[in-house]
Amino acid sequence: MPQILLTGAAGYIASHTWLALQAAGFDVVGVDDFSNSSPEVLRRIEALGGRPVVFEQANVCDAAAMDAIFRKHRIDAVVHFAAFKAVGESAEKPLAYYANNLGGLVNTLQVMQRHGVKTFVFSSSATVYGTPVFLPYTEAHPLAAMNVYGRTKLMGEQILRDLETADPSWAIAWLRYFNPVGAHESGQMGEDPRGVPNNLMPYVQQVAVGRREFLSIFGGDYDTPDGTGVRDYLHVMDLAEGHVAALRYLLDAKKGCTVNLGTGVGYSVLDLVRAFERAAGKPIPYKIVDRRAGDLPSYYADATLARTLLGWQARRSLDQMCADSWRWQSQNPQGYAPGG
Ligand code: WQD
C-alpha cells in the first residue's frame, strides 16, 4: 500500500488522521518537531494502532532534514498539516507565521519535487472564505482572508495553484476544514492545546474538568437563533476519514480537487454547551461577554462536493463530538502532560 508522509504528525488533526490512514491500509511516516505537540502522542498512536510508529523528528523548514527523510523512506504522497494556527497570535507574530506556514510549505514542496513525489494534500481552512457573500459556503465562494493566519492559508492555496499550473502532473487536494472538534473514541487521544485554549471545545473541556472556572461566550447579540455564534463543527475522526478519501481520489484520479470538509450543519455556541452538558452530566458555567474581534456571526459548509467527488460525508453527531471530547478530557485531565 502507498506510504504517506504526514507533517505536523503529532498534532491534533494529524494524529487522528494517522490512525485513520493505518486503518484504511496505508503505511505512514510521521514528521514533527514538537514545537506545538507532545511526544506522548506517538505512544498513544502505537497503542491504538497496534504497531510501531515510523517517525522522524524534524522541522519542515529544514531542507536538509526533510531531504534526508525522503532519501530514507519511500514516500508516495504527503499530507501537510504542519502550521501555526492561532488567529490572535498570528497578528502579534506575522513573520513567524509566514516563515513557518509558507516557508515550511514551499520547502516541503521543493523536497518533494527533487524526489519526484507529486501527490499532496494541503490542510486549508474555511477561513479563506472571509465574510460570507452567501451561505452555506460552496467551494466557488469568493476568497478573502481576514487575519494573518487566514492569509497564510490563502497564500498557501495560491502557491499550490501556481505549482499546479506550472506542472499539471502534480495531484493536489485543497481541503478546507470547518471547525474540527472531538476526540478518538478510545479516550486516549484528543485536543490538547498549549496555554489558554483559543477555540471553544477545548475551553469547554477544560471547564468541565475544573481547569478553567467558567466559559466566556463571546457575544450573545448576533443575528442568530439564540444570539451566539454559529459554526459547522465536525468530528475530528470524520475529518481524518475525509483525508483518506481525498488521498484515494488523488492516487486514483491523478488530478487535484478543492473540497470543503464540514457537516453542512451550523450549531451555536449554546447548542454546543448544552450538548456537552448532556455528555458530561454536569453544568458548564458560562458568562456572556463582549464579541471577540474578527469573529463572524455564522458560517457553515455546503458539503455536497465532498460527497459527490470523494464519496465522503461527516457521520458523527454533535452529541458524539461532545461525548468523545468529554471521555478524552475526563480520562486525561492534564491532556498529554505526564500524569495525564
Ligand atoms: C467558535 C465559536 C466564538 C471560544 C477558528 C479559526 C479557524 C479554525 C478554527 C484553524 C465562535 C465562540 C470561542 C471561547 C466562545 N482554525 N467562542 N468562547 O473562531 O470559528 O475558527 O478555529 O484552522 O481558522 O478562525 O473557532 O472555536 O475559536 O470559535 O464563545 O472561549 O465559539 O465566538 O462563535 P472559530 P472558535
CSV table of C-alpha atoms and ligand atoms in Angstrom, one decimal:
chain,number,residue,atom,x,y,z
A,1,MET,CA,0.0,0.0,0.0
A,2,PRO,CA,1.1,3.6,-0.6
A,3,GLN,CA,3.3,5.2,2.2
A,4,ILE,CA,2.1,8.6,3.3
A,5,LEU,CA,4.3,11.3,4.9
A,6,LEU,CA,2.4,13.4,7.5
A,7,THR,CA,3.9,16.7,8.5
A,8,GLY,CA,2.9,18.1,11.9
A,9,ALA,CA,2.1,14.4,12.6
A,10,ALA,CA,1.9,14.7,16.4
A,11,GLY,CA,-0.7,17.4,16.2
A,12,TYR,CA,-4.4,17.2,16.9
A,13,ILE,CA,-5.8,16.5,13.4
A,14,ALA,CA,-2.7,14.8,12.0
A,15,SER,CA,-2.6,12.2,14.9
A,16,HIS,CA,-6.2,11.2,14.3
A,17,THR,CA,-5.6,11.1,10.5
A,18,TRP,CA,-2.6,8.8,11.2
A,19,LEU,CA,-4.9,6.3,12.8
A,20,ALA,CA,-7.5,6.6,10.1
A,21,LEU,CA,-4.8,6.1,7.4
A,22,GLN,CA,-3.5,2.9,9.1
A,23,ALA,CA,-7.0,1.6,9.5
A,24,ALA,CA,-7.5,2.1,5.8
A,25,GLY,CA,-4.4,0.1,5.0
A,26,PHE,CA,-1.9,2.9,4.3
A,27,ASP,CA,1.6,3.0,5.7
A,28,VAL,CA,2.5,6.2,7.5
A,29,VAL,CA,5.7,8.1,8.2
A,30,GLY,CA,5.2,10.9,10.7
A,31,VAL,CA,7.3,14.1,10.9
A,32,ASP,CA,7.1,16.7,13.7
A,33,ASP,CA,9.4,19.0,15.6
A,34,PHE,CA,7.2,19.0,18.7
A,35,SER,CA,7.1,22.8,18.7
A,36,ASN,CA,3.4,22.6,19.3
A,37,SER,CA,2.8,19.0,20.2
A,38,SER,CA,3.9,16.2,22.6
A,39,PRO,CA,6.0,13.1,22.0
A,40,GLU,CA,3.4,11.3,24.2
A,41,VAL,CA,1.1,11.3,21.2
A,42,LEU,CA,3.4,8.8,19.4
A,43,ARG,CA,3.0,6.4,22.3
A,44,ARG,CA,-0.8,6.7,22.1
A,45,ILE,CA,-0.8,6.1,18.3
A,46,GLU,CA,1.4,3.0,18.8
A,47,ALA,CA,-1.0,1.7,21.4
A,48,LEU,CA,-4.2,2.4,19.4
A,49,GLY,CA,-2.7,1.4,16.1
A,50,GLY,CA,-1.2,-1.8,17.4
A,51,ARG,CA,2.0,-1.3,15.5
A,52,PRO,CA,5.3,0.6,16.0
A,53,VAL,CA,5.2,4.2,14.6
A,54,VAL,CA,7.6,5.2,11.9
A,55,PHE,CA,8.6,8.7,12.9
A,56,GLU,CA,11.3,11.4,12.2
A,57,GLN,CA,11.8,14.5,14.3
A,58,ALA,CA,12.3,17.4,12.0
A,59,ASN,CA,11.2,20.9,11.2
A,60,VAL,CA,9.5,21.2,7.8
A,61,CYS,CA,11.6,24.4,7.2
A,62,ASP,CA,14.8,22.4,7.4
A,63,ALA,CA,15.6,21.4,3.8
A,64,ALA,CA,18.5,19.1,4.7
A,65,ALA,CA,16.4,17.2,7.3
A,66,MET,CA,13.5,16.8,5.0
A,67,ASP,CA,15.7,15.7,2.2
A,68,ALA,CA,17.2,13.0,4.4
A,69,ILE,CA,13.7,11.7,5.2
A,70,PHE,CA,12.9,11.4,1.5
A,71,ARG,CA,16.2,9.5,1.0
A,72,LYS,CA,15.5,7.2,3.9
A,73,HIS,CA,11.8,6.4,3.2
A,74,ARG,CA,9.8,5.6,0.1
A,75,ILE,CA,7.1,8.4,0.1
A,76,ASP,CA,4.2,8.2,-2.3
A,77,ALA,CA,2.2,11.2,-1.0
A,78,VAL,CA,2.4,14.0,1.6
A,79,VAL,CA,-0.4,15.4,3.8
A,80,HIS,CA,0.8,18.7,5.1
A,81,PHE,CA,-0.6,19.6,8.5
A,82,ALA,CA,2.5,21.5,9.9
A,83,ALA,CA,1.5,25.1,10.6
A,84,PHE,CA,0.9,27.5,13.4
A,85,LYS,CA,-2.9,28.1,13.7
A,86,ALA,CA,-3.7,30.7,16.5
A,87,VAL,CA,-5.5,33.6,14.9
A,88,GLY,CA,-4.7,36.1,17.7
A,89,GLU,CA,-1.0,35.0,17.9
A,90,SER,CA,-0.7,35.4,14.1
A,91,ALA,CA,-1.4,39.1,14.4
A,92,GLU,CA,1.3,39.5,17.0
A,93,LYS,CA,3.9,37.4,15.2
A,94,PRO,CA,3.3,37.7,11.4
A,95,LEU,CA,6.8,37.0,10.4
A,96,ALA,CA,6.9,33.7,12.4
A,97,TYR,CA,3.6,32.7,10.8
A,98,TYR,CA,4.7,33.5,7.2
A,99,ALA,CA,8.1,31.9,7.8
A,100,ASN,CA,6.7,28.7,9.3
A,101,ASN,CA,3.4,28.3,7.4
A,102,LEU,CA,4.6,29.4,4.0
A,103,GLY,CA,8.3,28.7,4.3
A,104,GLY,CA,7.5,25.2,5.6
A,105,LEU,CA,5.1,24.7,2.7
A,106,VAL,CA,7.5,25.8,0.0
A,107,ASN,CA,10.4,23.8,1.5
A,108,THR,CA,8.3,20.6,1.7
A,109,LEU,CA,7.1,21.0,-1.9
A,110,GLN,CA,10.7,21.6,-3.1
A,111,VAL,CA,11.9,18.5,-1.4
A,112,MET,CA,9.0,16.5,-2.9
A,113,GLN,CA,9.9,17.9,-6.3
A,114,ARG,CA,13.5,16.9,-6.0
A,115,HIS,CA,12.4,13.3,-5.2
A,116,GLY,CA,9.7,13.1,-7.8
A,117,VAL,CA,6.8,12.9,-5.3
A,118,LYS,CA,3.9,15.0,-6.6
A,119,THR,CA,0.8,13.9,-4.6
A,120,PHE,CA,0.0,16.5,-2.0
A,121,VAL,CA,-2.9,17.2,0.5
A,122,PHE,CA,-3.0,20.7,1.8
A,123,SER,CA,-4.6,21.5,5.2
A,124,SER,CA,-6.6,24.6,4.4
A,125,SER,CA,-9.4,26.3,6.2
A,126,ALA,CA,-12.9,27.8,5.8
A,127,THR,CA,-11.2,31.0,7.0
A,128,VAL,CA,-10.1,31.6,3.4
A,129,TYR,CA,-13.8,32.4,2.5
A,130,GLY,CA,-13.8,35.6,4.6
A,131,THR,CA,-17.1,37.4,5.3
A,132,PRO,CA,-19.9,35.4,3.7
A,133,VAL,CA,-21.2,36.7,0.4
A,134,PHE,CA,-23.6,33.7,0.6
A,135,LEU,CA,-24.1,30.7,2.9
A,136,PRO,CA,-23.6,27.9,3.0
A,137,TYR,CA,-20.1,28.4,1.6
A,138,THR,CA,-19.5,26.4,-1.6
A,139,GLU,CA,-16.0,25.9,-2.9
A,140,ALA,CA,-16.8,28.6,-5.5
A,141,HIS,CA,-17.4,31.2,-2.8
A,142,PRO,CA,-15.1,34.3,-3.2
A,143,LEU,CA,-11.8,34.1,-1.2
A,144,ALA,CA,-10.7,36.8,1.2
A,145,ALA,CA,-8.6,36.2,4.3
A,146,MET,CA,-9.4,38.3,7.4
A,147,ASN,CA,-6.2,37.8,9.5
A,148,VAL,CA,-2.6,36.8,9.2
A,149,TYR,CA,-3.3,33.1,9.9
A,150,GLY,CA,-6.0,33.1,7.3
A,151,ARG,CA,-3.7,34.9,4.8
A,152,THR,CA,-1.1,32.1,5.3
A,153,LYS,CA,-3.8,29.6,4.3
A,154,LEU,CA,-5.0,31.7,1.3
A,155,MET,CA,-1.4,32.4,0.1
A,156,GLY,CA,-0.6,28.7,0.6
A,157,GLU,CA,-3.5,27.8,-1.6
A,158,GLN,CA,-2.3,30.3,-4.2
A,159,ILE,CA,1.2,28.9,-4.2
A,160,LEU,CA,-0.2,25.5,-4.9
A,161,ARG,CA,-2.4,26.8,-7.8
A,162,ASP,CA,0.8,28.3,-9.4
A,163,LEU,CA,2.6,25.0,-8.9
A,164,GLU,CA,-0.3,23.0,-10.5
A,165,THR,CA,-0.3,25.5,-13.4
A,166,ALA,CA,3.4,25.1,-13.9
A,167,ASP,CA,3.4,21.4,-13.6
A,168,PRO,CA,0.0,19.7,-14.1
A,169,SER,CA,1.5,16.3,-13.2
A,170,TRP,CA,1.0,17.3,-9.5
A,171,ALA,CA,-2.1,15.9,-7.9
A,172,ILE,CA,-3.1,18.3,-5.1
A,173,ALA,CA,-6.1,18.4,-2.7
A,174,TRP,CA,-7.0,21.7,-1.2
A,175,LEU,CA,-9.1,20.6,1.9
A,176,ARG,CA,-10.9,23.4,3.6
A,177,TYR,CA,-11.7,22.4,7.2
A,178,PHE,CA,-14.6,23.9,9.1
A,179,ASN,CA,-14.5,23.5,12.9
A,180,PRO,CA,-12.8,20.3,13.9
A,181,VAL,CA,-13.7,19.1,17.4
A,182,GLY,CA,-14.0,15.8,19.3
A,183,ALA,CA,-11.5,13.0,20.1
A,184,HIS,CA,-10.7,9.4,19.3
A,185,GLU,CA,-13.5,7.2,20.7
A,186,SER,CA,-10.9,5.4,22.9
A,187,GLY,CA,-10.5,8.5,25.1
A,188,GLN,CA,-6.7,8.1,24.6
A,189,MET,CA,-6.2,10.9,22.1
A,190,GLY,CA,-7.7,14.3,21.7
A,191,GLU,CA,-7.3,18.0,21.5
A,192,ASP,CA,-4.7,19.4,24.0
A,193,PRO,CA,-3.7,23.0,23.1
A,194,ARG,CA,-0.9,24.6,24.9
A,195,GLY,CA,-1.8,27.5,27.3
A,196,VAL,CA,-5.2,29.0,27.3
A,197,PRO,CA,-7.4,27.4,24.6
A,198,ASN,CA,-8.4,29.8,21.8
A,199,ASN,CA,-11.1,27.5,20.5
A,200,LEU,CA,-14.5,26.8,22.0
A,201,MET,CA,-14.5,23.0,22.5
A,202,PRO,CA,-11.1,22.7,24.3
A,203,TYR,CA,-12.0,25.5,26.5
A,204,VAL,CA,-15.4,23.8,27.4
A,205,GLN,CA,-13.5,20.6,28.0
A,206,GLN,CA,-11.2,22.3,30.5
A,207,VAL,CA,-14.0,23.9,32.3
A,208,ALA,CA,-15.7,20.5,32.7
A,209,VAL,CA,-12.6,19.0,34.4
A,210,GLY,CA,-12.1,22.1,36.6
A,211,ARG,CA,-9.0,23.5,34.9
A,212,ARG,CA,-11.0,26.7,34.0
A,213,GLU,CA,-13.6,28.4,36.2
A,214,PHE,CA,-16.2,29.2,33.5
A,215,LEU,CA,-16.6,29.7,29.8
A,216,SER,CA,-16.8,33.2,28.4
A,217,ILE,CA,-19.2,33.3,25.5
A,218,PHE,CA,-18.1,35.9,23.0
A,219,GLY,CA,-21.3,37.8,22.2
A,220,GLY,CA,-24.9,37.0,22.8
A,221,ASP,CA,-26.4,39.5,20.4
A,222,TYR,CA,-25.6,38.1,17.0
A,223,ASP,CA,-28.3,37.8,14.4
A,224,THR,CA,-28.5,34.0,15.0
A,225,PRO,CA,-31.3,31.9,16.5
A,226,ASP,CA,-30.0,32.3,20.1
A,227,GLY,CA,-27.7,35.3,19.6
A,228,THR,CA,-24.5,33.3,19.9
A,229,GLY,CA,-22.1,32.5,17.1
A,230,VAL,CA,-22.9,29.6,14.7
A,231,ARG,CA,-20.3,27.3,13.3
A,232,ASP,CA,-20.0,24.0,11.4
A,233,TYR,CA,-18.4,21.6,13.9
A,234,LEU,CA,-17.2,18.3,12.6
A,235,HIS,CA,-15.8,15.3,14.4
A,236,VAL,CA,-12.0,15.0,14.1
A,237,MET,CA,-12.4,11.4,13.1
A,238,ASP,CA,-14.8,12.3,10.3
A,239,LEU,CA,-12.2,14.9,9.2
A,240,ALA,CA,-9.5,12.2,9.4
A,241,GLU,CA,-11.5,9.9,7.2
A,242,GLY,CA,-12.0,12.8,4.8
A,243,HIS,CA,-8.2,12.8,4.3
A,244,VAL,CA,-8.3,9.1,3.5
A,245,ALA,CA,-11.0,9.7,0.9
A,246,ALA,CA,-9.0,12.6,-0.6
A,247,LEU,CA,-5.8,10.6,-0.9
A,248,ARG,CA,-7.6,7.7,-2.6
A,249,TYR,CA,-9.1,10.3,-5.0
A,250,LEU,CA,-5.6,11.8,-5.8
A,251,LEU,CA,-3.9,8.4,-6.2
A,252,ASP,CA,-6.7,7.1,-8.4
A,253,ALA,CA,-7.7,10.1,-10.5
A,254,LYS,CA,-4.2,11.6,-10.7
A,255,LYS,CA,-5.6,15.1,-10.6
A,256,GLY,CA,-6.5,17.7,-8.0
A,257,CYS,CA,-9.6,18.8,-6.1
A,258,THR,CA,-10.7,21.6,-3.8
A,259,VAL,CA,-13.2,20.4,-1.2
A,260,ASN,CA,-15.0,21.6,1.9
A,261,LEU,CA,-14.8,19.3,4.8
A,262,GLY,CA,-17.7,20.1,7.0
A,263,THR,CA,-21.1,18.7,8.1
A,264,GLY,CA,-23.2,21.3,6.3
A,265,VAL,CA,-25.0,22.0,9.6
A,266,GLY,CA,-24.5,25.1,11.8
A,267,TYR,CA,-24.7,24.9,15.6
A,268,SER,CA,-24.5,27.8,18.0
A,269,VAL,CA,-22.2,28.2,21.0
A,270,LEU,CA,-25.1,27.5,23.3
A,271,ASP,CA,-26.1,24.4,21.3
A,272,LEU,CA,-22.6,23.0,21.8
A,273,VAL,CA,-22.6,23.9,25.5
A,274,ARG,CA,-25.9,22.2,26.0
A,275,ALA,CA,-24.7,19.1,24.1
A,276,PHE,CA,-21.6,19.0,26.2
A,277,GLU,CA,-23.6,19.3,29.5
A,278,ARG,CA,-25.6,16.2,28.4
A,279,ALA,CA,-22.5,14.3,27.6
A,280,ALA,CA,-20.7,15.2,30.8
A,281,GLY,CA,-23.8,15.0,33.0
A,282,LYS,CA,-22.8,18.3,34.6
A,283,PRO,CA,-23.4,22.1,34.0
A,284,ILE,CA,-20.8,24.2,32.2
A,285,PRO,CA,-20.8,27.6,33.9
A,286,TYR,CA,-20.6,30.5,31.5
A,287,LYS,CA,-20.8,34.2,31.2
A,288,ILE,CA,-21.9,36.0,28.0
A,289,VAL,CA,-19.3,38.8,27.4
A,290,ASP,CA,-18.4,41.1,24.5
A,291,ARG,CA,-17.9,39.9,21.0
A,292,ARG,CA,-14.4,38.7,20.0
A,293,ALA,CA,-12.8,41.0,17.4
A,294,GLY,CA,-12.8,39.4,14.0
A,295,ASP,CA,-15.4,36.8,14.7
A,296,LEU,CA,-18.1,36.1,12.1
A,297,PRO,CA,-21.7,35.7,13.3
A,298,SER,CA,-22.3,32.5,11.4
A,299,TYR,CA,-20.8,30.2,8.8
A,300,TYR,CA,-21.2,26.6,7.7
A,301,ALA,CA,-20.3,24.4,4.7
A,302,ASP,CA,-22.0,23.3,1.6
A,303,ALA,CA,-20.6,19.7,1.9
A,304,THR,CA,-22.1,18.4,-1.4
A,305,LEU,CA,-18.8,18.2,-3.4
A,306,ALA,CA,-17.1,16.0,-0.8
A,307,ARG,CA,-19.9,13.6,-1.1
A,308,THR,CA,-20.2,13.5,-4.9
A,309,LEU,CA,-16.5,13.7,-5.7
A,310,LEU,CA,-14.8,11.9,-2.7
A,311,GLY,CA,-17.7,9.7,-1.5
A,312,TRP,CA,-17.2,11.2,2.0
A,313,GLN,CA,-19.6,12.8,4.4
A,314,ALA,CA,-19.5,13.5,8.1
A,315,ARG,CA,-21.3,10.8,10.1
A,316,ARG,CA,-20.8,11.7,13.8
A,317,SER,CA,-23.3,13.9,15.6
A,318,LEU,CA,-22.7,16.9,17.8
A,319,ASP,CA,-23.6,14.7,20.8
A,320,GLN,CA,-20.9,12.2,19.8
A,321,MET,CA,-18.4,15.0,19.3
A,322,CYS,CA,-19.1,16.1,22.9
A,323,ALA,CA,-19.2,12.6,24.4
A,324,ASP,CA,-15.8,11.7,22.8
A,325,SER,CA,-14.3,15.1,23.9
A,326,TRP,CA,-15.6,14.5,27.5
A,327,ARG,CA,-14.2,11.0,27.6
A,328,TRP,CA,-10.8,12.2,26.4
A,329,GLN,CA,-10.6,15.1,28.8
A,330,SER,CA,-12.0,13.3,31.8
A,331,GLN,CA,-9.6,10.4,31.4
A,332,ASN,CA,-6.7,12.9,30.7
A,333,PRO,CA,-7.4,16.0,32.8
A,334,GLN,CA,-3.9,17.4,32.0
A,335,GLY,CA,-4.0,16.2,28.4
A,336,TYR,CA,-0.7,14.6,27.3
A,337,ALA,CA,1.3,16.1,30.2
A,338,PRO,CA,2.9,13.5,32.5
A,339,GLY,CA,0.2,12.2,34.8
A,340,GLY,CA,-2.5,12.6,32.1
B,1,WQD,C1,-16.1,29.1,17.7
B,1,WQD,C2,-17.3,29.9,18.3
B,1,WQD,C3,-16.6,32.0,19.1
B,1,WQD,C4,-14.0,30.4,22.3
B,1,WQD,C5,-11.1,29.3,14.4
B,1,WQD,C6,-10.2,29.8,13.3
B,1,WQD,C7,-10.3,28.9,12.1
B,1,WQD,C8,-10.1,27.4,12.5
B,1,WQD,C9,-11.0,27.0,13.6
B,1,WQD,C10,-7.8,26.8,12.2
B,1,WQD,C11,-17.2,31.4,17.9
B,1,WQD,C12,-17.0,31.1,20.2
B,1,WQD,C13,-14.9,30.5,21.2
B,1,WQD,C14,-14.5,30.9,23.6
B,1,WQD,C15,-16.6,31.5,22.6
B,1,WQD,N1,-8.7,27.3,13.0
B,1,WQD,N2,-16.1,31.1,21.4
B,1,WQD,N3,-15.7,31.4,23.7
B,1,WQD,O1,-13.2,31.2,15.5
B,1,WQD,O2,-14.8,29.6,14.4
B,1,WQD,O3,-12.4,29.3,14.0
B,1,WQD,O4,-10.8,27.9,14.7
B,1,WQD,O5,-7.9,26.3,11.1
B,1,WQD,O6,-9.4,29.3,11.1
B,1,WQD,O7,-10.6,31.1,12.9
B,1,WQD,O8,-13.4,28.8,16.2
B,1,WQD,O9,-13.6,27.6,18.4
B,1,WQD,O10,-12.4,29.9,18.3
B,1,WQD,O11,-14.9,29.8,18.0
B,1,WQD,O12,-17.7,32.0,22.8
B,1,WQD,O13,-13.7,30.8,24.6
B,1,WQD,O14,-17.1,29.8,19.7
B,1,WQD,O15,-17.0,33.4,19.3
B,1,WQD,O16,-18.6,31.8,17.8
B,1,WQD,P1,-13.5,29.8,15.0
B,1,WQD,P2,-13.5,29.0,17.8
